[in-house]
mmCIF file with all atom_site columns, C-alpha atoms in Angstrom:
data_model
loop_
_atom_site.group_PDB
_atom_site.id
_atom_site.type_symbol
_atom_site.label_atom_id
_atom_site.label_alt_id
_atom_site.label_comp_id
_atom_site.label_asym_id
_atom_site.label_entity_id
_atom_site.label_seq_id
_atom_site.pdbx_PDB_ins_code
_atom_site.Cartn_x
_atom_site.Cartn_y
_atom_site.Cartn_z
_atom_site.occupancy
_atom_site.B_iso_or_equiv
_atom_site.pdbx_formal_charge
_atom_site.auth_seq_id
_atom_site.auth_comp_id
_atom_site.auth_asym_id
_atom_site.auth_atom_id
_atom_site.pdbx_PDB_model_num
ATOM 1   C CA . UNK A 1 1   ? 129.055 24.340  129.323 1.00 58.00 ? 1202 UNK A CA 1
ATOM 2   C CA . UNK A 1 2   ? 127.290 23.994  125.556 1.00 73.00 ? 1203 UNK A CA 1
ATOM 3   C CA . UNK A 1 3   ? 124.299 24.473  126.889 1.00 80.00 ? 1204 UNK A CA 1
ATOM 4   C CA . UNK A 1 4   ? 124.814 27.813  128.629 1.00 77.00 ? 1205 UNK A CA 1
ATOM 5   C CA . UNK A 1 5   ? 127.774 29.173  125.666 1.00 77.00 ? 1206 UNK A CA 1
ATOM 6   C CA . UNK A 1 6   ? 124.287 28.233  123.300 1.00 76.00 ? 1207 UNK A CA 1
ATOM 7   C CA . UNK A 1 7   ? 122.042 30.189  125.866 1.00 76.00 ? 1208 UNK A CA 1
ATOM 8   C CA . UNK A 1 8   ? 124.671 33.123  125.387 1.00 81.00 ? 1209 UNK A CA 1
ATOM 9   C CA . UNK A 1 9   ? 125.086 33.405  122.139 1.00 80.00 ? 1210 UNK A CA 1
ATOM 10  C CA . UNK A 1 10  ? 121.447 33.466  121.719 1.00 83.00 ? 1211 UNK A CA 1
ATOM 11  C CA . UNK A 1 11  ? 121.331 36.347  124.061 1.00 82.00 ? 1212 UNK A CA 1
ATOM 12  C CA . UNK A 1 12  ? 124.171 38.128  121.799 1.00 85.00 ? 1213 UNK A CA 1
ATOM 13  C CA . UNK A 1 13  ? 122.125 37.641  118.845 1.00 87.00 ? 1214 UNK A CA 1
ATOM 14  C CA . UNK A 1 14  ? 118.753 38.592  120.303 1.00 87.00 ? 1215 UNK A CA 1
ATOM 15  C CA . UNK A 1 15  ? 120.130 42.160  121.825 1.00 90.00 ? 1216 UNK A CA 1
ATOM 16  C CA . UNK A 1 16  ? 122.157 42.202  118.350 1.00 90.00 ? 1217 UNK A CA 1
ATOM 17  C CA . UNK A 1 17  ? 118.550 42.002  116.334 1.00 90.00 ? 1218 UNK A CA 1
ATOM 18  C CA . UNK A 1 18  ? 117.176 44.661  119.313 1.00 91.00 ? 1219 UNK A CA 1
ATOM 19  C CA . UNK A 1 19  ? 119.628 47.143  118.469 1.00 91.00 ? 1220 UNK A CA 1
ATOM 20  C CA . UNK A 1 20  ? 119.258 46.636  114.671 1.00 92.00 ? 1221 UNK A CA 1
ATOM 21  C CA . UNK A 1 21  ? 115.630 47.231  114.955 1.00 93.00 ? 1222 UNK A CA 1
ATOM 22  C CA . UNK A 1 22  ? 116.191 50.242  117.193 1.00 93.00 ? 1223 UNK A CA 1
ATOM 23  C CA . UNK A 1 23  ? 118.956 51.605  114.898 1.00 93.00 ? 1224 UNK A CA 1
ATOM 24  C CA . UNK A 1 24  ? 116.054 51.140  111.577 1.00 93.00 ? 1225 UNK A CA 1
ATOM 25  C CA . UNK A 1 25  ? 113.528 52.959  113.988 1.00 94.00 ? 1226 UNK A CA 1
ATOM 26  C CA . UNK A 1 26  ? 115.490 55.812  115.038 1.00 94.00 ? 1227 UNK A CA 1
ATOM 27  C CA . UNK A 1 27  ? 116.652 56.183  110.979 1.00 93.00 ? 1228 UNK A CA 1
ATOM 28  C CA . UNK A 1 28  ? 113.173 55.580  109.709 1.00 94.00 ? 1229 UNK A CA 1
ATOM 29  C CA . UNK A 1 29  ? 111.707 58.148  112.154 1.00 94.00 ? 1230 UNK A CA 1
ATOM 30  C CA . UNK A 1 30  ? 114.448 60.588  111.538 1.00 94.00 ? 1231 UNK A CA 1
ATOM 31  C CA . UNK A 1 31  ? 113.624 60.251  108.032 1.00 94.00 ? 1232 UNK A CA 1
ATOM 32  C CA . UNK A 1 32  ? 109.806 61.227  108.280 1.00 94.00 ? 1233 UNK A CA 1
ATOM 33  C CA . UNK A 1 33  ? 110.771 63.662  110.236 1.00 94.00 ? 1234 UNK A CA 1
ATOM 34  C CA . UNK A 1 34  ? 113.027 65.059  107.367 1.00 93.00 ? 1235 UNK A CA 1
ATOM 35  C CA . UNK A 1 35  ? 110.390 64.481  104.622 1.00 94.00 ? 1236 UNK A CA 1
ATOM 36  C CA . UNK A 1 36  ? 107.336 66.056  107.046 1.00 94.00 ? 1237 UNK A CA 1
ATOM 37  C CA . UNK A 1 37  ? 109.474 69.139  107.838 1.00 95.00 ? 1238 UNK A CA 1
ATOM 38  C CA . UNK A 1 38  ? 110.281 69.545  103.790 1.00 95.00 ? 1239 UNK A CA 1
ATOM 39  C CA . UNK A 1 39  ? 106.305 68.692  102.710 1.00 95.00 ? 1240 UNK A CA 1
ATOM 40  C CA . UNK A 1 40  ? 105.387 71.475  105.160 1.00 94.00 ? 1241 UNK A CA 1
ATOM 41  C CA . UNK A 1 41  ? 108.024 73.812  103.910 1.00 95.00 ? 1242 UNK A CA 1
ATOM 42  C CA . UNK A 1 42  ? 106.159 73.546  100.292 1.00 95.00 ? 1243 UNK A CA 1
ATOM 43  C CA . UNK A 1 43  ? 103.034 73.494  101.611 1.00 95.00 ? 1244 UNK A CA 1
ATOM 44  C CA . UNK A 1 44  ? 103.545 76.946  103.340 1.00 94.00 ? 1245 UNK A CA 1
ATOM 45  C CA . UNK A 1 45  ? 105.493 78.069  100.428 1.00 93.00 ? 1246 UNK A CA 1
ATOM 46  C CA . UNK A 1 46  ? 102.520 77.508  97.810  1.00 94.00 ? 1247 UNK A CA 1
ATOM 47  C CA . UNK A 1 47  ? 100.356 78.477  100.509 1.00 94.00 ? 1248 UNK A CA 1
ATOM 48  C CA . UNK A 1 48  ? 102.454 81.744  100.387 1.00 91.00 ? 1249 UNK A CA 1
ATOM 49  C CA . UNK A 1 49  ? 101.956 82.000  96.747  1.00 89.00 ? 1250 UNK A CA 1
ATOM 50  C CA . UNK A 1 50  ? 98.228  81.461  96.666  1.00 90.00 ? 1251 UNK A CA 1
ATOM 51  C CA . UNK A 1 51  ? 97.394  84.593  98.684  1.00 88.00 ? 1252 UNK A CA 1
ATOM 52  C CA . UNK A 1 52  ? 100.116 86.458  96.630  1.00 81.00 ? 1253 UNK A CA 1
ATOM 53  C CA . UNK A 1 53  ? 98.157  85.627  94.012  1.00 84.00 ? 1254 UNK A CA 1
ATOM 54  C CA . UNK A 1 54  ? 95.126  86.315  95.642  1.00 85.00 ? 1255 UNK A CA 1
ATOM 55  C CA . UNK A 1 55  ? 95.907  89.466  96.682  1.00 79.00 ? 1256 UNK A CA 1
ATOM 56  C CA . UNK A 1 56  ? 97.113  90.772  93.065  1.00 78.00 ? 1257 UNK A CA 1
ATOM 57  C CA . UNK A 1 57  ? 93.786  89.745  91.834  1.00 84.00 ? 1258 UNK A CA 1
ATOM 58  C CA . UNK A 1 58  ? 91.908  91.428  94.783  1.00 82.00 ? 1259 UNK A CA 1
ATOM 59  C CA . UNK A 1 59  ? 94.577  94.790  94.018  1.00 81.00 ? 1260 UNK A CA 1
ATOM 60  C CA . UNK A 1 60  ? 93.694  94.300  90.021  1.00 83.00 ? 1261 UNK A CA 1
ATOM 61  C CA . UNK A 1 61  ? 89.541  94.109  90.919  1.00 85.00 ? 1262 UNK A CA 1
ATOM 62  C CA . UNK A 1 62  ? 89.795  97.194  93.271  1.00 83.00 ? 1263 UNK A CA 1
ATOM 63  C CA . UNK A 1 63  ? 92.039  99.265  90.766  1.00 84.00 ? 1264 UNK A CA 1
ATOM 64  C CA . UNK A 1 64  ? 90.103  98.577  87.554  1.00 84.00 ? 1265 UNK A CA 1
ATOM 65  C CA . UNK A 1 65  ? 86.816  99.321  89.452  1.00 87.00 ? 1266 UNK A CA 1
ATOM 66  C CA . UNK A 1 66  ? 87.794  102.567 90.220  1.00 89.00 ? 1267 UNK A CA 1
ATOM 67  C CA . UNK A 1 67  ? 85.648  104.986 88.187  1.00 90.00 ? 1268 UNK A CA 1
ATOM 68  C CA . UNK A 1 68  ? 86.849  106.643 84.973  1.00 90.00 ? 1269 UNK A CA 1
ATOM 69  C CA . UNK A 1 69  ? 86.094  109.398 82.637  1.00 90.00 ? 1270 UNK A CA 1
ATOM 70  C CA . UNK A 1 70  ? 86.612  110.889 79.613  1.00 91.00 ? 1271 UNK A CA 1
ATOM 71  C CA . UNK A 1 71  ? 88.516  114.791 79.605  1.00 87.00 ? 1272 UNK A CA 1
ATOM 72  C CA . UNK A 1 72  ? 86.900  117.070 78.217  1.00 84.00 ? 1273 UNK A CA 1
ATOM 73  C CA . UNK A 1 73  ? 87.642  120.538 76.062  1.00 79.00 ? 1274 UNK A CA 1
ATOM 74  C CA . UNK A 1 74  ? 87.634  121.998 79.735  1.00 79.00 ? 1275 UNK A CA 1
ATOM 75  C CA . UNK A 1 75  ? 90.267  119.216 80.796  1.00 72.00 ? 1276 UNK A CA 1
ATOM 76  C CA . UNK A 1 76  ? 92.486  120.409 77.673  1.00 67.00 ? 1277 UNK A CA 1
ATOM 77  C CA . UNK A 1 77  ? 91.716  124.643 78.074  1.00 67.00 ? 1278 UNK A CA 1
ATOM 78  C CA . UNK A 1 78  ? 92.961  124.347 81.392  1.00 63.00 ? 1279 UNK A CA 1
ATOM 79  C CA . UNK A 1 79  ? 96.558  123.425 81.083  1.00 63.00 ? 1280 UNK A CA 1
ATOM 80  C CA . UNK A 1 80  ? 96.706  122.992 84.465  1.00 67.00 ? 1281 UNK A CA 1
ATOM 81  C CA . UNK A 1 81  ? 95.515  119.519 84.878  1.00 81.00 ? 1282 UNK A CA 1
ATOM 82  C CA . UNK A 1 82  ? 98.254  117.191 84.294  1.00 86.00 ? 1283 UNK A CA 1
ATOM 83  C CA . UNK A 1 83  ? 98.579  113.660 85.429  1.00 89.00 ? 1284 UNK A CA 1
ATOM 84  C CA . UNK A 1 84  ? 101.133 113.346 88.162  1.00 89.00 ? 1285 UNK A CA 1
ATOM 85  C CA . UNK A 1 85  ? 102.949 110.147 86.764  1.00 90.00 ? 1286 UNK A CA 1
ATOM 86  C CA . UNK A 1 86  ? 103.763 111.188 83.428  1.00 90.00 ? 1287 UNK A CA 1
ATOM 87  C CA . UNK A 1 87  ? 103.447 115.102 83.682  1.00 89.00 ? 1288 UNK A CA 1
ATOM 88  C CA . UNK A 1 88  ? 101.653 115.176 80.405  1.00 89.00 ? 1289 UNK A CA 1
ATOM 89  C CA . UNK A 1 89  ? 98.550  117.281 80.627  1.00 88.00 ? 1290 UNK A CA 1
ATOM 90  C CA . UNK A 1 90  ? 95.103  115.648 79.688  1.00 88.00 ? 1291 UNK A CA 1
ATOM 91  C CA . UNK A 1 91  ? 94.068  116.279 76.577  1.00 86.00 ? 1292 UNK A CA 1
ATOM 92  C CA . UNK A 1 92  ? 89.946  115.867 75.712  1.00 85.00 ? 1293 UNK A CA 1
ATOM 93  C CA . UNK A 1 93  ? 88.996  112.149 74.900  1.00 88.00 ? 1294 UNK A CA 1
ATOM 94  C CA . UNK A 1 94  ? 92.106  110.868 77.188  1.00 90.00 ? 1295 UNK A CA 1
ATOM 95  C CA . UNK A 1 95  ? 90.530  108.506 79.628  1.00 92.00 ? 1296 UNK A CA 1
ATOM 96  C CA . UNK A 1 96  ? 91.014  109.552 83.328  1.00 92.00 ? 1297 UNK A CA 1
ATOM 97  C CA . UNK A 1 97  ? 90.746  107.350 86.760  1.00 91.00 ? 1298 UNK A CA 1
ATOM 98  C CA . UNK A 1 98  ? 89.968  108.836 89.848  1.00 89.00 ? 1299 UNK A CA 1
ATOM 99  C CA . UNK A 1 99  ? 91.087  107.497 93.324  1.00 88.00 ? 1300 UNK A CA 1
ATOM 100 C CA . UNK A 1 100 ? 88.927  108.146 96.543  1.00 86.00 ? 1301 UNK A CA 1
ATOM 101 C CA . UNK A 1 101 ? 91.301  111.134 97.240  1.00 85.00 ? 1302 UNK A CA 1
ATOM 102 C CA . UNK A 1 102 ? 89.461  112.566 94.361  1.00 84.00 ? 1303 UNK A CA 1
ATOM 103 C CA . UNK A 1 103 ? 92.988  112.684 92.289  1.00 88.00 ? 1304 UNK A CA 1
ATOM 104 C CA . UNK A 1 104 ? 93.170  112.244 88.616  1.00 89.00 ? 1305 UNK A CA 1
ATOM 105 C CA . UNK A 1 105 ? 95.895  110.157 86.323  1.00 91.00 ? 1306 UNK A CA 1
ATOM 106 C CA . UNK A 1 106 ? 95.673  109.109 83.184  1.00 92.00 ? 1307 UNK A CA 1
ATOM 107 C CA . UNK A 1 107 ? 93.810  105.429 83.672  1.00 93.00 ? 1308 UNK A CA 1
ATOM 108 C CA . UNK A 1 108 ? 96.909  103.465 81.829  1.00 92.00 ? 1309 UNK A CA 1
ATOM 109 C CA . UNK A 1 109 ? 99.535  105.457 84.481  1.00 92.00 ? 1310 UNK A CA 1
ATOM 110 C CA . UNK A 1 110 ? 97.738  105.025 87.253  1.00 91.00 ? 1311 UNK A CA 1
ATOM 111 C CA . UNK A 1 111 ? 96.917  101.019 86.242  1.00 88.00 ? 1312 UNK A CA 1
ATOM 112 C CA . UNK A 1 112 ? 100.556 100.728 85.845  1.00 86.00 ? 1313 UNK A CA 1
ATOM 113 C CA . UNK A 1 113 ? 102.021 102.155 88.921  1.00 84.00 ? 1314 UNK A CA 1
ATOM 114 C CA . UNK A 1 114 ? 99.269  100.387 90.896  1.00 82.00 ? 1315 UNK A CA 1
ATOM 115 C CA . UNK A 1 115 ? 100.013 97.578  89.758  1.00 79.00 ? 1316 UNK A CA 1
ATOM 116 C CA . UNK A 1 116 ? 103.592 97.861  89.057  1.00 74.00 ? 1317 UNK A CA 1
ATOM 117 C CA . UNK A 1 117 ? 105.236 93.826  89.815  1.00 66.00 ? 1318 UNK A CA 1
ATOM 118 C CA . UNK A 1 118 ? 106.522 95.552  93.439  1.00 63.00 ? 1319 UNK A CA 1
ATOM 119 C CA . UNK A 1 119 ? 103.336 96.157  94.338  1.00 55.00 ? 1320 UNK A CA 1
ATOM 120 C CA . UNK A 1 120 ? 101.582 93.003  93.344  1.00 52.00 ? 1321 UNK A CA 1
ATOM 121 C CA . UNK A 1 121 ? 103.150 90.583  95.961  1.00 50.00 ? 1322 UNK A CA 1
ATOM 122 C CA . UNK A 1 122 ? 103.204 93.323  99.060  1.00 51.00 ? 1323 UNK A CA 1
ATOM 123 C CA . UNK A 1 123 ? 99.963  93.617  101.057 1.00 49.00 ? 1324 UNK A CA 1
ATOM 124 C CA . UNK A 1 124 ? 101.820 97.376  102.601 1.00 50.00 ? 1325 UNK A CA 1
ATOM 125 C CA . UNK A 1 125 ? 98.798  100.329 101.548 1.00 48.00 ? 1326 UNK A CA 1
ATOM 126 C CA . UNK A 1 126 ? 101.689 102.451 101.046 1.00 51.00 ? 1327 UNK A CA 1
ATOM 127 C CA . UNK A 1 127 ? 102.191 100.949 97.761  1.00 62.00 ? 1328 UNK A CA 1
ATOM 128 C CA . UNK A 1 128 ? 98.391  100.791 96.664  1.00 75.00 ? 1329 UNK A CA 1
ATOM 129 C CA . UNK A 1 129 ? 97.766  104.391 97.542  1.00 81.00 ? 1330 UNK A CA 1
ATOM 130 C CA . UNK A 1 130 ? 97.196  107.498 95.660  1.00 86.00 ? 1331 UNK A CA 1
ATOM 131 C CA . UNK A 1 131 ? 100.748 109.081 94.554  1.00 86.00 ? 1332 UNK A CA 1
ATOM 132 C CA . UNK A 1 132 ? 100.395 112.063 96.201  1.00 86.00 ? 1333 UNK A CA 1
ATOM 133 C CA . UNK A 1 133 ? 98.410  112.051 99.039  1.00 84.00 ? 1334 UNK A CA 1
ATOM 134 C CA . UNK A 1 134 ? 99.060  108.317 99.519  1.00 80.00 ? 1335 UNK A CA 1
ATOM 135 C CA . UNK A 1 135 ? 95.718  107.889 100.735 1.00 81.00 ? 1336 UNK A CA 1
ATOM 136 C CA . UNK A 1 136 ? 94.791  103.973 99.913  1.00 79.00 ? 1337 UNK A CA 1
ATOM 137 C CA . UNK A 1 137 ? 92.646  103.220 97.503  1.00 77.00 ? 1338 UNK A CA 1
ATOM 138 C CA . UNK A 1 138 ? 90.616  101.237 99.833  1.00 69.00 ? 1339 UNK A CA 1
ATOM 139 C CA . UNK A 1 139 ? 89.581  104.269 101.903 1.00 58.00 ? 1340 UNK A CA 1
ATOM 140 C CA . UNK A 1 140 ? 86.090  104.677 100.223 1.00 48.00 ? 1341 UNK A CA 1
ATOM 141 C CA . UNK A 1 141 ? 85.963  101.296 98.470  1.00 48.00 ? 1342 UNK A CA 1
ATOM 142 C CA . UNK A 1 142 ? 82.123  101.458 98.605  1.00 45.00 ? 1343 UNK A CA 1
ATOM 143 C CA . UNK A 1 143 ? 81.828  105.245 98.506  1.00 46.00 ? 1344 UNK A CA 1
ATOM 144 C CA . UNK A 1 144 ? 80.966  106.942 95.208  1.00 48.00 ? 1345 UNK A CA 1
ATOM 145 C CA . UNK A 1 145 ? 84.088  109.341 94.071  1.00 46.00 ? 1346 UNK A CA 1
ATOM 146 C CA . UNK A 1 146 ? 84.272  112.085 96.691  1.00 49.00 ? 1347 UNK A CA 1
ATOM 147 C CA . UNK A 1 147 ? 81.123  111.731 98.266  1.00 43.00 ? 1348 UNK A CA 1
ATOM 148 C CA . UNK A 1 148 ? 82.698  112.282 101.388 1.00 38.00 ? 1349 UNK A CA 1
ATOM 149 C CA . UNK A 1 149 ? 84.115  115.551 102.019 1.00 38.00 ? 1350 UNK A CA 1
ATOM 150 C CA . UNK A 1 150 ? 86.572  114.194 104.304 1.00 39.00 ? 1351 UNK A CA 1
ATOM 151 C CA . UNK A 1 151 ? 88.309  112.243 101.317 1.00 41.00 ? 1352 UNK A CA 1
ATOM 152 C CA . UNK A 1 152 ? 88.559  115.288 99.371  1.00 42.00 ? 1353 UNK A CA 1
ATOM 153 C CA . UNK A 1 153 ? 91.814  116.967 99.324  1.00 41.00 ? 1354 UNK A CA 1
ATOM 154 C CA . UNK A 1 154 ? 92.169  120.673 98.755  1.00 39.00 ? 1355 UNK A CA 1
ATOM 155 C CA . UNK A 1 155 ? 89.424  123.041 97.021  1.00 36.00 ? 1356 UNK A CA 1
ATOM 156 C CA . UNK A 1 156 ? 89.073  121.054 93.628  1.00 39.00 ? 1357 UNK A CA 1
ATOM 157 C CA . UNK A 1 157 ? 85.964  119.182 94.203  1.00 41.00 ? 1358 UNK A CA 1
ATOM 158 C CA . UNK A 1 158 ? 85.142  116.940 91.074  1.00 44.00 ? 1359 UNK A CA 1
ATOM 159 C CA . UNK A 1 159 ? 81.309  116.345 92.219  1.00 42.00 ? 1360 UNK A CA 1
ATOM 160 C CA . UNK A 1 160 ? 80.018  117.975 89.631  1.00 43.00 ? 1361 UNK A CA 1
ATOM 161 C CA . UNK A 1 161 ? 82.063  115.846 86.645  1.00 47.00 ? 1362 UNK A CA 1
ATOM 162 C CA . UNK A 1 162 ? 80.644  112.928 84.527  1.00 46.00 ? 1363 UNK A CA 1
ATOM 163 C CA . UNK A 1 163 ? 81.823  109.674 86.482  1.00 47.00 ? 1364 UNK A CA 1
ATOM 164 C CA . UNK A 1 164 ? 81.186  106.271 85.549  1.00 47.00 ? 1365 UNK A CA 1
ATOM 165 C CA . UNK A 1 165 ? 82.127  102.797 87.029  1.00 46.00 ? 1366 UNK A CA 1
ATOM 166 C CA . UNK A 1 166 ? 84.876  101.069 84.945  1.00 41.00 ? 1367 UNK A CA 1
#
C-alpha cells in the first residue's frame, strides 16, 4: 500500500507541476499578447504622426512654391483688387501669391490660411484650396500660373503680369 500511496502522490505532484506550467504559459502568452497589441498601437500612432508631418511639409513646399509678385501702381489705381482674406486692397510693393485658379491674396494671408494648424494634419483638398473658388492648389502643380484656360476663372486673365517662382 506505500508503494502505490508513493506512486499517487507522485502523480498529484506531477499533474500539480503540469498545471503550474500551463497556468505560467497561458499568463506569459497573455502577456505578449498585451505588450504586442500596445507596441503596435504606438507604432501606428507615430506612424500616424510621421505622414502628418509629412504631409505639412509636402502642403508648406507646394504653398511657398506658388509664384509671387510684386503690385504695382496699377494694383493700387485700381481699388478694386483687394485680397479676399483680409479685405485690404493691394497697395504697390505688397507682395502677392497667385493660386492655379489665377486668384490673388496677399502672400502672408494666403500662407496663413493655407497653412492654418487645421489644415496641416488633414489630407481633405477642401482645406488646401483657393478661398473662393476652392479649386486645390494642386490642380496645375506643374503648370505655369494660368497657362491653362480651363483654370482660369472669370474674364481677369493675369497672363500678361510679371510672375516669378517663390
Amino acid at each position: 500500500m506505500g508503494e502505490a500511496a508513493h506512486v499517487q502522490g507522485l502523480a498529484s505532484s506531477v499533474t500539480q507541476l503540469v498545471s503550474l506550467v500551463v497556468v505560467v504559459l497561458i499568463a506569459s502568452t497573455t502577456l505578449a499578447i498585451y505588450l504586442l497589441f500596445w507596441i503596435g498601437r504606438a507604432l501606428l500612432a507615430a506612424l500616424e504622426d510621421w505622414r502628418a508631418a509629412a504631409a505639412a511639409r509636402a502642403l508648406d513646399a507646394a504653398v511657398r512654391s506658388l509664384p509671387t509678385r510684386l503690385a504695382d501702381a496699377s494694383d493700387a489705381a485700381d481699388g478694386t483688387a483687394e485680397c479676399a482674406i483680409c479685405l485690404l486692397p493691394f497697395a504697390s510693393g505688397d507682395r502677392l501669391r497667385a493660386l492655379p485658379c489665377c486668384h490673388e491674396y496677399h502672400a502672408h494671408c494666403i500662407d496663413a490660411w493655407m497653412l492654418r494648424p487645421e489644415a496641416r494634419g488633414q489630407l481633405r483638398a477642401q482645406l488646401h484650396a483657393c478661398p473662393l473658388c476652392k479649386v486645390a492648389i494642386t490642380t496645375a502643380a506643374n503648370a505655369e500660373p494660368c497657362a491653362l484656360d480651363t483654370l482660369c476663372i472669370g474674364s481677369y486673365s493675369l497672363r500678361s503680369r510679371p510672375w516669378r517662382a517663390a
